Tab-separated table of C-alpha atoms in Angstrom:
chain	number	residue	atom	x	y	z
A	300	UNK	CA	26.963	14.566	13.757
A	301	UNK	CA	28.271	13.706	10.350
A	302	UNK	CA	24.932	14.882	7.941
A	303	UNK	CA	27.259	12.834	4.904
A	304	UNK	CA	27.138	9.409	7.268
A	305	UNK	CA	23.064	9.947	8.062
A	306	UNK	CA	21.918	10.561	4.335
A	307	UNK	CA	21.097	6.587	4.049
A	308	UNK	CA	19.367	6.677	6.843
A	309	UNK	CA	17.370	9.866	5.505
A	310	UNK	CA	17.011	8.628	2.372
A	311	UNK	CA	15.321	5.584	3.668
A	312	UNK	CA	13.223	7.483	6.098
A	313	UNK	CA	11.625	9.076	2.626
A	314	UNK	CA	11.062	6.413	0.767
A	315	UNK	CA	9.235	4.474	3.809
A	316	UNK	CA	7.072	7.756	4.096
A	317	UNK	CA	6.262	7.648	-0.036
A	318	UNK	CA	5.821	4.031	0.464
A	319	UNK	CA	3.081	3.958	3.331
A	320	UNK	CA	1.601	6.806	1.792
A	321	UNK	CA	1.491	4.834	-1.357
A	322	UNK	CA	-0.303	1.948	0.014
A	323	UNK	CA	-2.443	4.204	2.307
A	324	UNK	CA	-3.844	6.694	0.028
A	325	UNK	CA	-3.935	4.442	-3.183
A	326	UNK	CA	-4.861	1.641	-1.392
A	327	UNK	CA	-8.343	2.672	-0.654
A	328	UNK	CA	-8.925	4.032	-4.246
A	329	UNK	CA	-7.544	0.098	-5.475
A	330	UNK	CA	-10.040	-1.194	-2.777
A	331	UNK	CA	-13.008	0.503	-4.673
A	332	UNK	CA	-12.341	-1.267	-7.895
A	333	UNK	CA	-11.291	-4.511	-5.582
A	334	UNK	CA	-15.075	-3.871	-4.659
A	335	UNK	CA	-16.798	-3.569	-7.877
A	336	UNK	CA	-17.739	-6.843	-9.088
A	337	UNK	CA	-19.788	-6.829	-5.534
A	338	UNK	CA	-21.467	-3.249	-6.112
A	339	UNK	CA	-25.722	-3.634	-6.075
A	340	UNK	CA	-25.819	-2.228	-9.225
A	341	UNK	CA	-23.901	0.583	-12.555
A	342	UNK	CA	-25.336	3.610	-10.080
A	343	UNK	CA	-23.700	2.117	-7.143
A	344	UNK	CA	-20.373	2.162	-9.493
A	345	UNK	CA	-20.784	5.481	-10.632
A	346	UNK	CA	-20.933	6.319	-7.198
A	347	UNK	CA	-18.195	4.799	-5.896
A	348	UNK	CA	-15.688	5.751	-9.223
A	349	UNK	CA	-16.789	9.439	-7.832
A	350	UNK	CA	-15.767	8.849	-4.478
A	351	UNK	CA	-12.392	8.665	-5.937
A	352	UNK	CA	-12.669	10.625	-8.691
A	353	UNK	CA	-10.885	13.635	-7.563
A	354	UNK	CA	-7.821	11.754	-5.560
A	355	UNK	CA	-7.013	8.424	-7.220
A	356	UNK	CA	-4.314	9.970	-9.472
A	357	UNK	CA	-2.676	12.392	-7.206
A	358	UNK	CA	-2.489	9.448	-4.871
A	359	UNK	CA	0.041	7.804	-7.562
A	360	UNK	CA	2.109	10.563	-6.854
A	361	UNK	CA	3.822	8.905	-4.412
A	362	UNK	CA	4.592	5.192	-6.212
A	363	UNK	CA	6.871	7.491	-8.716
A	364	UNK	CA	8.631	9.148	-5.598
A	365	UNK	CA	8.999	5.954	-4.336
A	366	UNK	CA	10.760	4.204	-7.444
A	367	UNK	CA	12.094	7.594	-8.358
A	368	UNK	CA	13.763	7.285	-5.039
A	369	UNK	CA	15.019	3.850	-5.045
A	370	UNK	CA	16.788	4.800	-7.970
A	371	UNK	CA	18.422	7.915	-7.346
A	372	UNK	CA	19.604	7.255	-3.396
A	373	UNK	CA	20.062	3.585	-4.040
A	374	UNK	CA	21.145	2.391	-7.262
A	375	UNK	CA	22.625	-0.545	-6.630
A	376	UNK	CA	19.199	-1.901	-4.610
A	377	UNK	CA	17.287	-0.641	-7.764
A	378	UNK	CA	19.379	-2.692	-10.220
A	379	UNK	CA	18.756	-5.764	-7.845
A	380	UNK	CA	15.021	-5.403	-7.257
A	381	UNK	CA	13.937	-4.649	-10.893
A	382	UNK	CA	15.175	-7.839	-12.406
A	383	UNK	CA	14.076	-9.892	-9.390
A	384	UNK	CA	10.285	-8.562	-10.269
A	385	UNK	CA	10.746	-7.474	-13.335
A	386	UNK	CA	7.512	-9.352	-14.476
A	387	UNK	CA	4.909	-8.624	-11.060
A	388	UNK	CA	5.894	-5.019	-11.516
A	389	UNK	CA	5.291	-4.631	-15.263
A	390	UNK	CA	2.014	-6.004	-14.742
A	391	UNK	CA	1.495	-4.206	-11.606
A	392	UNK	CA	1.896	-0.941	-13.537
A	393	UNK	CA	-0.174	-2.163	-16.792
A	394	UNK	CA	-2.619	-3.081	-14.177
A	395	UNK	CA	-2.377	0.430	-13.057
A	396	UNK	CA	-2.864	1.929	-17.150
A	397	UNK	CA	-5.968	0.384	-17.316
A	398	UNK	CA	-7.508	1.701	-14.220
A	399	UNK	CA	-6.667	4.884	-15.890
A	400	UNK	CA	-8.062	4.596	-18.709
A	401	UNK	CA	-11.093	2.719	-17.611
A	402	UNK	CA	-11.762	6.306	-15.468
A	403	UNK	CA	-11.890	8.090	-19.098
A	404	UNK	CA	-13.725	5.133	-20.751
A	405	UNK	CA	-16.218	3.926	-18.630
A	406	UNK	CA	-18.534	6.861	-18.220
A	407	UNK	CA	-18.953	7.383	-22.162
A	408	UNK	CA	-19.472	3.327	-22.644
A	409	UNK	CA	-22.642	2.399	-23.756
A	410	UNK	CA	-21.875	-0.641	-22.307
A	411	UNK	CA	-20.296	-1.218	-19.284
A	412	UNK	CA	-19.934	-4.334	-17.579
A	413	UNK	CA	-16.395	-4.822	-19.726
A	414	UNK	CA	-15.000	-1.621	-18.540
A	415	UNK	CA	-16.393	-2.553	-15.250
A	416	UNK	CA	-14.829	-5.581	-15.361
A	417	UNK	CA	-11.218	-3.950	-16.673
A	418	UNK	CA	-11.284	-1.149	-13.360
A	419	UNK	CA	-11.766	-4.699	-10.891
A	420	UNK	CA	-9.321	-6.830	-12.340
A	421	UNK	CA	-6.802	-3.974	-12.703
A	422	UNK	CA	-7.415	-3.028	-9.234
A	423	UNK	CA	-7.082	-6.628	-7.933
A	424	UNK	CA	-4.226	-7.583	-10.245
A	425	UNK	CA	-2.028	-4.699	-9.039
A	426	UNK	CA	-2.984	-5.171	-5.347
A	427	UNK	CA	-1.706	-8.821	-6.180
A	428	UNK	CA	1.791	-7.949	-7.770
A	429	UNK	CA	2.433	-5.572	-4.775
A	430	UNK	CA	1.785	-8.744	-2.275
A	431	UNK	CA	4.380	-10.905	-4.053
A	432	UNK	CA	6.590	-8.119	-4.180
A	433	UNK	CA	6.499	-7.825	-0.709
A	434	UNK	CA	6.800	-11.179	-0.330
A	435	UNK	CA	9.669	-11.858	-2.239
A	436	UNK	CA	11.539	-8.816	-0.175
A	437	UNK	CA	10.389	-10.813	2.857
A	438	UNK	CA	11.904	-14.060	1.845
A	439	UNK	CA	14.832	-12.373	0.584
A	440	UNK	CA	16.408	-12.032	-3.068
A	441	UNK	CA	19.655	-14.066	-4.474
A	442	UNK	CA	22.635	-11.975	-4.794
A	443	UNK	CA	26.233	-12.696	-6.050
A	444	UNK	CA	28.601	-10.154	-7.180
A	445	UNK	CA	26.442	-7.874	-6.458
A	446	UNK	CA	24.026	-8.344	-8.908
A	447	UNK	CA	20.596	-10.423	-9.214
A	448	UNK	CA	21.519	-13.782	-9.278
A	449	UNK	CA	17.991	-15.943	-9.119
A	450	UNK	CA	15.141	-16.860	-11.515
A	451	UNK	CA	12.428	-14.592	-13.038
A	452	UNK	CA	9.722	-16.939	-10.644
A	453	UNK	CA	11.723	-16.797	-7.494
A	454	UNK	CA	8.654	-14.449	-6.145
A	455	UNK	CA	6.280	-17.054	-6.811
A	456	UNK	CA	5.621	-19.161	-4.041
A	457	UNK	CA	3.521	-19.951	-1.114
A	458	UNK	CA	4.365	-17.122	0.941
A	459	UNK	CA	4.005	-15.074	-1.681
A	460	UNK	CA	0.603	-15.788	-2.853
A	461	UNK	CA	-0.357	-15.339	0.706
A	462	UNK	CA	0.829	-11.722	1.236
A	463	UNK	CA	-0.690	-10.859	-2.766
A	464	UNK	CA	-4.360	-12.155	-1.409
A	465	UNK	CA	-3.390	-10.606	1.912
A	466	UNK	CA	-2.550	-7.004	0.577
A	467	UNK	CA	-5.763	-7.268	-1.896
A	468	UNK	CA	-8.216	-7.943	1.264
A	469	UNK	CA	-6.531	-5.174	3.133
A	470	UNK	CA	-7.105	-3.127	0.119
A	471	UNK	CA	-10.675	-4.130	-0.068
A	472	UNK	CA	-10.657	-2.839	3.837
A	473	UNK	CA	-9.579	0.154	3.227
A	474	UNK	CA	-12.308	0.775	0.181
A	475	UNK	CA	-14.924	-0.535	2.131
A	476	UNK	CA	-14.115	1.901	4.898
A	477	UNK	CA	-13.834	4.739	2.693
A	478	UNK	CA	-17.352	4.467	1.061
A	479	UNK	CA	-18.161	4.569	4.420
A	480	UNK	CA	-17.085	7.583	5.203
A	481	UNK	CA	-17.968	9.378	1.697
A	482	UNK	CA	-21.543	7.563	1.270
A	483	UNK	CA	-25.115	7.352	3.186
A	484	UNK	CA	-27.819	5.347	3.498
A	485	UNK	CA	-27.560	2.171	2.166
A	486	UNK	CA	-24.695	2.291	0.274
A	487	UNK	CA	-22.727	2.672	3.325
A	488	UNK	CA	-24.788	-0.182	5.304
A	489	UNK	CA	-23.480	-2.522	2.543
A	490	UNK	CA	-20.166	-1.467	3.122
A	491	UNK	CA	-20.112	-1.752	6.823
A	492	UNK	CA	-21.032	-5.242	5.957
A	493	UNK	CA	-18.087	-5.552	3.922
A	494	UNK	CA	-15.908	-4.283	6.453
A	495	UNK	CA	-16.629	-6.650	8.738
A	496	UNK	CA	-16.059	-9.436	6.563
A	497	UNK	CA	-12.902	-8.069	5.302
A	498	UNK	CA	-11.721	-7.048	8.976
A	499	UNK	CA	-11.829	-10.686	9.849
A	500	UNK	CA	-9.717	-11.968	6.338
A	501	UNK	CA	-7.137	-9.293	6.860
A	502	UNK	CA	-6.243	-10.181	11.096
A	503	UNK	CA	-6.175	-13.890	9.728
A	504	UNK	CA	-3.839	-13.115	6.659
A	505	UNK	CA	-1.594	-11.084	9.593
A	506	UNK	CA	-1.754	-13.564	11.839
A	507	UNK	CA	-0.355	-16.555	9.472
A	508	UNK	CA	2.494	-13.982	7.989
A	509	UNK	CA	3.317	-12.845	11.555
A	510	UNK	CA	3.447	-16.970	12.941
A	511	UNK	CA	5.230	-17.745	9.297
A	512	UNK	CA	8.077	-15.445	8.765
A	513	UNK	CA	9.819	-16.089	12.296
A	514	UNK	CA	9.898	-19.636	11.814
A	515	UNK	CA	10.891	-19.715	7.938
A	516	UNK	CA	13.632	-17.030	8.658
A	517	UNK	CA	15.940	-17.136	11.306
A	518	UNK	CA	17.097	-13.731	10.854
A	519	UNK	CA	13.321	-12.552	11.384
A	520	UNK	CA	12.860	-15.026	14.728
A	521	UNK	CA	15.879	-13.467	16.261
A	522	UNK	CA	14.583	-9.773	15.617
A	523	UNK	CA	11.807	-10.102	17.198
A	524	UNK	CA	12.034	-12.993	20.332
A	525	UNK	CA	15.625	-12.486	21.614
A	526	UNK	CA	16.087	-10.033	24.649
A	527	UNK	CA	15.629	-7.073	24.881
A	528	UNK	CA	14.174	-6.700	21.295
A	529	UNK	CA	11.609	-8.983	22.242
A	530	UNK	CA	10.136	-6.469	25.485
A	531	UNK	CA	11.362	-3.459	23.408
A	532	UNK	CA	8.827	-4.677	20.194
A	533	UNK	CA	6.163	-6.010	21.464
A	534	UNK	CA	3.797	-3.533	21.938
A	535	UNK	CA	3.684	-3.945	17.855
A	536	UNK	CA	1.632	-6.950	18.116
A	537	UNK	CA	-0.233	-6.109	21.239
A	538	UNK	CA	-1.646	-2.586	19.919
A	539	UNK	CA	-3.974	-4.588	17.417
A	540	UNK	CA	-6.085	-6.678	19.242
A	541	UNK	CA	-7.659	-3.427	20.564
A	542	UNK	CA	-7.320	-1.628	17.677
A	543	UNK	CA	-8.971	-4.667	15.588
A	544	UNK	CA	-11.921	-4.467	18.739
A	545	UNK	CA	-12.430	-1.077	18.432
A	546	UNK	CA	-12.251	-1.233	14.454
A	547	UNK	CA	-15.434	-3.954	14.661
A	548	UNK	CA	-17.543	-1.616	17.225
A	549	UNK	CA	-16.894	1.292	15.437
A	550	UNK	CA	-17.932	-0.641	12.182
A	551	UNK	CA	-20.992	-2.084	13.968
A	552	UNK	CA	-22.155	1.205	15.463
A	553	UNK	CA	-21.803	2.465	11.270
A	554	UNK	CA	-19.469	5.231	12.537
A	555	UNK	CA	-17.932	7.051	9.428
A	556	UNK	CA	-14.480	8.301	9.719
A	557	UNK	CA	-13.109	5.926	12.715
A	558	UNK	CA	-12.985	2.137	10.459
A	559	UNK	CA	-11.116	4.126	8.140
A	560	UNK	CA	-8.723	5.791	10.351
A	561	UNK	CA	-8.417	2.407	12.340
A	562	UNK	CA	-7.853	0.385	9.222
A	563	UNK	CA	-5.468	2.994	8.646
A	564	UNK	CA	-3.182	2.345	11.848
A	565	UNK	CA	-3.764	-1.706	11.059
A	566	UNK	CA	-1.693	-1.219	8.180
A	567	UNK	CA	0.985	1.317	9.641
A	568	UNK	CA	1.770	-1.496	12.341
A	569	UNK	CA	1.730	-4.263	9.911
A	570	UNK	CA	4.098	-1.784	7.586
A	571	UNK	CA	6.174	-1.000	11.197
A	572	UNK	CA	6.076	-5.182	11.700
A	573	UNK	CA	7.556	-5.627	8.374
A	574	UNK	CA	10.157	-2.684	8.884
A	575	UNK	CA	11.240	-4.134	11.879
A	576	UNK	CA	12.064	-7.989	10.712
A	577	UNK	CA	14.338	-6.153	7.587
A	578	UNK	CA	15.865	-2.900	8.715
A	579	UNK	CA	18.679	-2.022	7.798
A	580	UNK	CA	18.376	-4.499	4.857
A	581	UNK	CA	16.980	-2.833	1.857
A	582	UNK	CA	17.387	-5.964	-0.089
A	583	UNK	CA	17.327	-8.723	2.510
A	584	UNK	CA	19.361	-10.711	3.664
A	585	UNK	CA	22.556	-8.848	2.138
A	586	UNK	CA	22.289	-5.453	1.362
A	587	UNK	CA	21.966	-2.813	3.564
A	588	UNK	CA	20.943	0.478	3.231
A	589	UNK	CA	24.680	2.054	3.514
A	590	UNK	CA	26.134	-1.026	1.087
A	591	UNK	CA	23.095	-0.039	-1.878
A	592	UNK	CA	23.727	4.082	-1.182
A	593	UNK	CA	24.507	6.417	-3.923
A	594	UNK	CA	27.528	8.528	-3.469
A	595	UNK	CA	26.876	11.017	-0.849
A	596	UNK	CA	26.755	14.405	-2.910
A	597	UNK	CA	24.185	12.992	-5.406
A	598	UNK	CA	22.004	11.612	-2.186
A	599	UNK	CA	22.699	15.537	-0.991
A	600	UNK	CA	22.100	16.917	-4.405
A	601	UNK	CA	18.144	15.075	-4.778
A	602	UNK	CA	17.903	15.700	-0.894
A	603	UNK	CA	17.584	19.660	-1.618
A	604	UNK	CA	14.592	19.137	-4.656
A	605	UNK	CA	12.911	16.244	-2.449
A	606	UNK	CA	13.061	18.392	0.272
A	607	UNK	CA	11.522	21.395	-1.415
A	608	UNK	CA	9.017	19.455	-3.599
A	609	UNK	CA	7.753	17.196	-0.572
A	610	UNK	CA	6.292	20.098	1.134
A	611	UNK	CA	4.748	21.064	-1.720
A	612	UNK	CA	3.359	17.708	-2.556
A	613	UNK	CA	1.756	17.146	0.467
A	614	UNK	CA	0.213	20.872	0.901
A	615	UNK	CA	-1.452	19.785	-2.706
A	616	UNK	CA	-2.714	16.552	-1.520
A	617	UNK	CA	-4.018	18.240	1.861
A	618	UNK	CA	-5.865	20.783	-0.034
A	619	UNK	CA	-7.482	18.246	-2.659
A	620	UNK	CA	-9.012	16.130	0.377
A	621	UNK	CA	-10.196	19.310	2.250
A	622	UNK	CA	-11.875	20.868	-0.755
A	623	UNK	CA	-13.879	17.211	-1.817
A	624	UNK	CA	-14.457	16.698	1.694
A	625	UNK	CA	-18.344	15.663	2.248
A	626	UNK	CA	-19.982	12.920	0.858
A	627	UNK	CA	-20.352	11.978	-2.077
A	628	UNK	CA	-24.945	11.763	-3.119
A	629	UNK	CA	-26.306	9.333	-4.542
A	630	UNK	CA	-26.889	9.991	-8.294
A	631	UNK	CA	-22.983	11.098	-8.646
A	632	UNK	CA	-20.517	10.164	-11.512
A	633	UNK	CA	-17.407	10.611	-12.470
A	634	UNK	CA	-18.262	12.739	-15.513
């Protein structure tokens, strides 16, 4: 096998690892602040801000590998995307600055409600720029000689908005899951409550992006319901009705680690769904993973760093989770 011919196909298997870890592991740190506006009280914040505390910004680790990434194995994608969403992803990562800063800010305030108010709408603003990102991927970007050719709003629309609120309640899923696995008593009741609510938003926001994008896009529809693709894929769809089930007992019986985990695989099928209706388009409809590719020697030449630094990376992140494993007591803070 010709390694030169597969390094496309490598390169993209890395970035869709950096991705879903992206929207994994800084997903549930977005859902906290998603959550704060609806937190009993400051001491319920300060508790949840340290549930995070020691991950949030390692978890951005993998956003930069990500757009690092793009950029390196596939220039010609990255000089398509960035104008197309030039303006969700500047204020995706602004949104991100200020969650940053709010973390330094916050917990030497003597007043708080603004900075509380900055970590929620940063959270929920950048949640919301990564759904019409995705959306506008999903609908597909305007090309002509090989470069962007559509309007700064052509991400705005319908479909869009729906996958923004979408990713922002999954989001909110994933924090409410995680406080209950790192809290007690009745901090994690209230989130189990959450859950529940949020379980129900994010299977309906799947549901109408799974029944929309086969019959807006014919490319999609023939994916997934022509034969044999459609026997071949559709255990996809099937696996999360009893995954969703489960998620709800599990949530009901106040289990700890098992919503999370589950909430977990909800988004890895979703992110396999989406995968699915676009590969080998990394710029759908028109450009493919092999047209956007770097030449292959600087694809080999990153390969050898990315695959020295990966290990490293995730070792790191490993360790970090083991050593604040536990929960986190009431009375905690992020100073």
């Amino acid at each position: 096998m010709d390694l030169t011919a597969q390094l496309p196909l490598i390169w993209a298997g890395i970035l869709g690892i950096a991705v879903a870890l992206y929207v994994i592991l800084d997903g549930f740190d977005l859902g906290i602040g998603i959550l704060f506006p609806f937190a009993k009280d400051d001491a319920e914040r300060d508790r949840m801000l340290a549930s995070i505390a020691p991950f949030w910004d390692g978890n951005e680790t993998w956003l930069v590998l990500g757009g690092g990434g793009l950029l390196v194995a596939f220039p010609r994608a990255y000089s398509i995307v960035m104008p197309a969403f030039y303006l969700p992803l500047i204020v995706m990562l602004l949104a991100l600055v200020c969650r940053g800063v709010t973390f330094e800010f916050r917990g030497i305030a003597q007043s708080k409600p603004f900075w509380n108010a900055v970590f929620a709408a940063g959270s929920t603003l950048a949640g919301l720029c990564q759904g019409f990102v995705l959306g506008g991927l999903v609908q597909g970007v305007k090309i002509e000689n090989g470069a962007f050719a559509g309007g700064p709003f052509d991400w705005a629309t319908p479909f869009g908005l729906l996958c923004g609120i979408g990713v922002v309640a999954g989001y909110a899923l994933l924090g409410a899951t995680w406080l209950m696995l790192k809290t007690d008593g009745d901090m994690a009741r209230r989130a189990a409550a959450k859950a529940k609510v949020l379980l129900v938003a994010v299977l309906v926001f799947m549901a109408a992006v799974s029944l929309y994008t086969p019959l807006a896009f014919p490319r999609i529809a023939q994916r997934w319901f022509t034969l044999p693709n459609l026997i071949y894929l559709s255990p996809v769809p099937i696996l999360t009705a009893p995954i969703a089930l489960a998620q709800w007992r599990f949530i009901g019986a106040q289990r700890e680690l098992a919503p999370f985990l589950l909430t977990v695989a909800l988004f890895l099928l979703g992110y396999l769904g989406l995968v699915i209706s676009t590969f080998p388009y990394i710029v759908p409809p028109q450009l493919t993973i092999w047209e956007a590719a770097a030449a292959p020697s600087s694809q080999a030449f990153m390969l050898i760093g990315t695959l020295v630094l990966l290990p490293v990376i995730l070792c790191y992140t490993g360790l970090t989770y083991w050593l604040f494993r536990g929960k986190v007591r009431e009375g905690a803070a992020y100073h």
